[in-house]
Coordinates of C-alpha atoms in Angstrom, one line a residue:
M9 CA -82.9 54.0 -127.6
Q10 CA -82.7 50.3 -126.8
R11 CA -78.9 50.6 -126.2
L12 CA -79.5 53.5 -123.8
V13 CA -82.1 51.4 -121.8
K14 CA -79.7 48.5 -121.8
N15 CA -76.9 50.6 -120.4
K16 CA -79.1 52.1 -117.7
L17 CA -80.2 48.6 -116.8
I18 CA -76.6 47.4 -116.5
Y19 CA -75.8 50.5 -114.4
F20 CA -78.7 49.8 -112.1
L21 CA -77.7 46.1 -111.7
K22 CA -74.2 47.2 -110.8
I23 CA -75.5 49.4 -108.1
I24 CA -77.7 46.6 -106.7
I25 CA -74.8 44.2 -106.8
T26 CA -72.5 46.7 -105.1
I27 CA -75.1 47.4 -102.3
T28 CA -75.6 43.7 -101.8
I29 CA -71.9 42.9 -101.5
L30 CA -71.3 45.9 -99.1
F31 CA -74.3 44.8 -97.1
F32 CA -72.9 41.3 -96.5
I33 CA -69.4 42.8 -95.9
F34 CA -70.6 45.1 -93.2
R35 CA -72.6 42.3 -91.6
K36 CA -69.3 40.4 -91.1
I37 CA -67.3 43.2 -89.5
D38 CA -67.4 45.3 -86.3
F39 CA -68.6 48.7 -87.7
I40 CA -67.5 50.6 -84.5
Q41 CA -64.0 49.0 -84.9
L42 CA -64.0 50.1 -88.6
I43 CA -64.6 53.7 -87.7
H44 CA -62.0 53.5 -85.0
T45 CA -59.5 52.1 -87.6
F46 CA -60.2 55.0 -89.9
K47 CA -59.6 57.5 -87.1
N48 CA -56.2 55.9 -86.4
I49 CA -54.8 56.6 -89.8
G50 CA -51.9 59.0 -89.2
I51 CA -52.0 62.3 -90.9
T52 CA -48.5 61.9 -92.2
T53 CA -49.4 58.6 -93.9
V54 CA -52.4 60.3 -95.5
I55 CA -50.3 63.1 -96.8
I56 CA -47.6 60.8 -98.3
I57 CA -50.3 58.6 -99.9
L58 CA -51.9 61.7 -101.3
L59 CA -48.6 62.9 -102.8
I60 CA -48.2 59.5 -104.4
A61 CA -51.7 59.9 -105.8
V62 CA -50.6 63.2 -107.4
I63 CA -47.6 61.4 -109.0
K64 CA -50.0 58.8 -110.3
I65 CA -52.1 61.5 -111.9
F66 CA -49.0 62.8 -113.6
I67 CA -48.3 59.2 -114.9
E68 CA -51.9 59.0 -116.2
Y69 CA -51.4 62.3 -117.9
K70 CA -48.2 61.2 -119.7
N71 CA -49.7 57.9 -120.7
W72 CA -53.0 59.5 -121.9
G73 CA -50.9 61.8 -124.1
H74 CA -49.1 58.8 -125.5
Y75 CA -52.4 57.1 -126.3
L76 CA -53.6 60.2 -128.2
K77 CA -50.2 60.5 -130.0
I78 CA -50.4 57.0 -131.3
N79 CA -52.3 58.7 -134.1
P80 CA -49.4 60.4 -135.9
D81 CA -51.6 63.0 -137.5
Y82 CA -52.8 64.4 -134.2
I83 CA -50.7 66.5 -131.7
P84 CA -52.8 67.4 -128.6
Q85 CA -52.2 70.4 -126.4
N86 CA -51.0 69.7 -122.9
S87 CA -54.0 71.5 -121.4
E88 CA -56.3 69.4 -123.5
I89 CA -54.6 66.1 -122.4
F90 CA -54.9 67.0 -118.7
R91 CA -58.5 68.4 -118.9
S92 CA -59.9 65.4 -120.8
L93 CA -58.0 63.1 -118.3
M94 CA -59.6 64.7 -115.3
I95 CA -63.0 64.8 -116.9
G96 CA -62.7 61.1 -117.6
H97 CA -62.2 60.5 -113.9
S98 CA -65.5 62.2 -113.2
L99 CA -67.4 60.6 -116.1
R100 CA -66.5 57.2 -114.7
F101 CA -68.8 58.0 -111.8
L102 CA -71.4 60.2 -113.5
I103 CA -72.4 58.4 -116.7
P104 CA -74.2 55.0 -116.7
G105 CA -72.9 51.8 -118.2
G106 CA -69.7 51.9 -120.2
H107 CA -70.2 55.4 -121.5
G108 CA -68.1 56.8 -118.6
V109 CA -65.0 55.1 -120.0
V110 CA -65.3 56.7 -123.4
G111 CA -67.0 59.9 -122.5
K112 CA -63.7 61.9 -122.4
M113 CA -63.3 61.5 -126.1
Y114 CA -65.9 64.3 -126.5
F115 CA -63.5 66.6 -124.8
V116 CA -60.6 66.0 -127.2
N117 CA -60.3 68.0 -130.5
N118 CA -59.6 65.0 -132.7
R119 CA -61.8 62.7 -134.8
K120 CA -64.1 60.9 -132.4
M121 CA -63.4 57.4 -133.9
L122 CA -59.6 57.8 -133.5
T123 CA -60.0 59.1 -130.0
F124 CA -62.3 56.2 -129.2
M125 CA -59.5 53.9 -130.3
S126 CA -57.1 55.8 -128.0
V127 CA -59.5 55.1 -125.1
G128 CA -59.6 51.5 -126.2
V129 CA -55.8 51.2 -126.2
E130 CA -55.7 52.9 -122.8
K131 CA -58.3 50.5 -121.3
F132 CA -56.4 47.5 -122.7
F133 CA -53.1 48.5 -121.0
Q134 CA -54.9 49.3 -117.7
I135 CA -56.4 45.8 -117.7
W136 CA -53.1 44.2 -119.0
I137 CA -51.0 45.7 -116.1
N138 CA -53.6 44.5 -113.6
L139 CA -53.5 41.0 -115.1
L140 CA -49.7 41.0 -115.3
F141 CA -49.1 41.9 -111.7
A142 CA -51.9 39.6 -110.5
S143 CA -50.5 36.6 -112.4
F144 CA -47.0 37.3 -111.0
A145 CA -48.4 37.6 -107.5
A146 CA -50.4 34.4 -107.9
I147 CA -47.2 32.4 -108.5
F148 CA -46.1 33.1 -104.9
Y149 CA -49.5 33.5 -103.2
F150 CA -51.1 30.2 -104.5
R151 CA -48.2 27.9 -103.7
H152 CA -50.2 24.7 -103.9
T153 CA -51.1 25.2 -107.6
Q154 CA -49.0 23.9 -110.5
L155 CA -46.1 26.3 -110.8
F156 CA -45.5 25.5 -114.5
W157 CA -48.9 26.6 -115.6
M158 CA -48.8 29.7 -113.4
I159 CA -45.5 30.7 -115.0
C160 CA -46.9 30.0 -118.5
L161 CA -49.9 32.2 -117.8
F162 CA -47.6 35.0 -116.6
I163 CA -45.5 34.8 -119.8
L164 CA -48.6 34.8 -122.0
I165 CA -50.0 37.9 -120.3
L166 CA -46.5 39.6 -120.5
S167 CA -46.4 39.0 -124.2
L168 CA -49.9 40.3 -125.0
P169 CA -48.9 43.8 -126.2
L170 CA -46.5 42.2 -128.7
L171 CA -49.1 39.6 -129.8
I172 CA -51.5 42.4 -130.6
Y173 CA -49.0 43.9 -132.9
L174 CA -48.3 40.6 -134.6
I175 CA -52.0 40.0 -135.3
K176 CA -52.6 43.5 -136.6
H177 CA -52.7 42.1 -140.2
L178 CA -56.0 40.5 -139.4
H179 CA -57.6 43.9 -139.5
K180 CA -57.2 45.9 -142.7
K181 CA -59.1 49.1 -141.9
K182 CA -57.0 52.3 -142.3
S183 CA -58.3 53.7 -139.0
V184 CA -56.7 50.7 -137.3
E185 CA -53.5 50.6 -139.4
I186 CA -52.7 54.2 -138.5
Y187 CA -52.3 53.2 -134.9
F188 CA -49.6 50.7 -135.5
K189 CA -47.2 53.2 -137.2
K190 CA -45.9 54.4 -133.8
Y191 CA -47.0 51.3 -131.8
L192 CA -43.6 49.7 -131.2
K193 CA -42.0 53.1 -130.4
I194 CA -44.6 54.2 -127.8
V195 CA -45.7 51.0 -126.2
P196 CA -42.4 50.4 -124.3
R197 CA -42.9 53.8 -122.6
I198 CA -46.5 53.0 -121.9
C199 CA -45.7 49.6 -120.4
S200 CA -42.9 51.0 -118.2
M201 CA -45.1 53.9 -117.0
Q202 CA -48.0 51.5 -116.2
G203 CA -45.6 49.3 -114.3
I204 CA -44.5 52.3 -112.2
Y205 CA -48.1 53.3 -111.7
M206 CA -48.9 49.8 -110.3
A207 CA -45.8 49.8 -108.1
L208 CA -46.9 53.1 -106.6
T209 CA -50.3 51.7 -105.8
I210 CA -48.8 48.7 -104.1
F211 CA -46.6 51.1 -102.1
Q212 CA -49.6 53.1 -101.1
Y213 CA -51.2 50.0 -99.6
F214 CA -47.9 49.1 -98.0
L215 CA -47.6 52.4 -96.2
L216 CA -51.2 52.4 -95.1
L217 CA -51.1 48.8 -93.7
N218 CA -47.9 49.6 -91.9
N219 CA -49.8 52.4 -90.2
F220 CA -51.5 49.6 -88.2
L221 CA -49.0 46.7 -88.1
R222 CA -45.7 45.4 -89.6
F223 CA -46.3 44.3 -93.2
H224 CA -43.4 43.2 -95.3
I225 CA -42.9 44.8 -98.7
F226 CA -42.7 41.4 -100.4
S227 CA -46.0 40.4 -98.8
A228 CA -47.5 43.6 -100.3
I229 CA -46.1 42.7 -103.8
I230 CA -47.7 39.3 -103.7
S231 CA -51.0 40.3 -102.2
I232 CA -52.0 43.8 -103.3
P233 CA -52.1 42.9 -107.0
L234 CA -54.6 40.2 -106.2
I235 CA -56.8 42.8 -104.5
L236 CA -56.5 45.2 -107.5
F237 CA -57.5 42.3 -109.8
A238 CA -61.1 43.1 -108.6
N239 CA -60.9 46.3 -110.8
V240 CA -60.8 44.0 -113.9
I241 CA -64.2 42.4 -113.0
P242 CA -66.8 45.0 -114.0
I243 CA -69.8 43.8 -112.0
T244 CA -69.9 46.5 -109.3
Y245 CA -70.0 50.3 -109.3
A246 CA -66.4 51.6 -109.6
G247 CA -65.2 48.3 -108.1
L248 CA -66.8 49.1 -104.8
G249 CA -67.6 46.1 -102.6
L250 CA -65.8 43.5 -104.7
R251 CA -62.4 45.1 -104.1
E252 CA -63.1 45.2 -100.4
Q253 CA -64.2 41.6 -100.4
F254 CA -60.9 40.7 -102.2
A255 CA -59.0 42.7 -99.6
M256 CA -60.6 40.9 -96.7
E257 CA -59.9 37.4 -98.2
V258 CA -56.4 38.1 -99.5
L259 CA -55.1 39.9 -96.4
S260 CA -56.6 37.4 -94.0
K261 CA -53.6 35.2 -94.9
Y262 CA -51.4 37.7 -93.1
Q263 CA -53.6 37.8 -90.0
I264 CA -54.8 41.3 -91.0
S265 CA -58.3 42.0 -89.7
S266 CA -61.3 42.7 -92.0
E267 CA -61.6 46.2 -90.5
I268 CA -58.0 47.1 -91.5
A269 CA -58.3 45.5 -94.9
I270 CA -61.5 47.5 -95.7
T271 CA -60.0 50.7 -94.3
A272 CA -57.0 50.3 -96.6
S273 CA -59.1 49.6 -99.6
L274 CA -61.6 52.4 -99.1
T275 CA -58.9 55.0 -98.2
I276 CA -56.8 54.2 -101.3
F277 CA -60.0 54.3 -103.4
I278 CA -61.0 57.7 -102.1
L279 CA -57.5 59.3 -102.5
N280 CA -56.8 57.7 -106.0
S281 CA -60.3 57.8 -107.6
V282 CA -62.8 60.0 -105.7
L283 CA -60.7 63.1 -105.3
P284 CA -59.6 63.2 -109.0
A285 CA -63.3 62.7 -110.0
I286 CA -64.2 65.7 -107.8
S287 CA -61.4 67.7 -109.5
G288 CA -62.7 66.7 -112.9
L289 CA -66.1 68.2 -112.1
Y290 CA -64.5 71.6 -112.3
Y291 CA -63.7 71.2 -115.9
I292 CA -67.2 69.7 -116.7
I293 CA -68.9 72.6 -115.0
K294 CA -66.6 75.1 -116.6
K295 CA -67.2 73.8 -120.1
S296 CA -71.0 73.7 -119.5
Y297 CA -70.8 77.3 -118.2
I298 CA -68.9 78.4 -121.3
K299 CA -71.5 76.8 -123.6
T300 CA -74.4 78.6 -121.9

């Protein structure tokens, strides 16, 4: 009971922080210009970005299957992998606190503890790829910092998946050991797919920003990961507000207006996160209907 109250309190605080950040953001910008910027997004650009979002869903589907298959005793059905993936997108918005992240484990026909660990592995690699790309981008973006330490940080983050395997002996539980039987075989696939996923997200931003101005692909590579780094900081609702603030600050270096930066961030968020969440509602409603 106390844990539920705590999670609801955290959820409430996140909403308050999100509203506060958005309030100060909208005070800094021309709201009429922001609406005008949204209207100027080309339909072709939206369609291409949406198609890329579909490809990213496929990558998520493949990787979620890999996370579930790390347990060698469980072989999930393809329909089960996709259904639980889409439900997870919805639960991220619907359930308070951190429960949205793990809620999809209740829609997988496997032992809940093992599926919970699959969700944990998935979350680790999602955070890892954000940190990896952000640390690489920081080497070029923050040119006045000490290059040696920036490179060391990048190498350390790059090696984290291997380091986790090397320290597995610190935990002797069988439920943990079972996950390392296929770890070295599956992790390279996961890492490569996560890298492609991040590259596609950067390309989405690149296309959208070039809808308004000339933006070099290398500039996108060293700036967009720093915006996406906001997703790692869990202080706002679904990253809203903080990500837009990061977008304004990072892209200002390239003389990109706050209105364009916010338009890009919100558009990508809607196409990549909101639409899949809406699709996931279908499976939640369908399952609830079957139960009744």
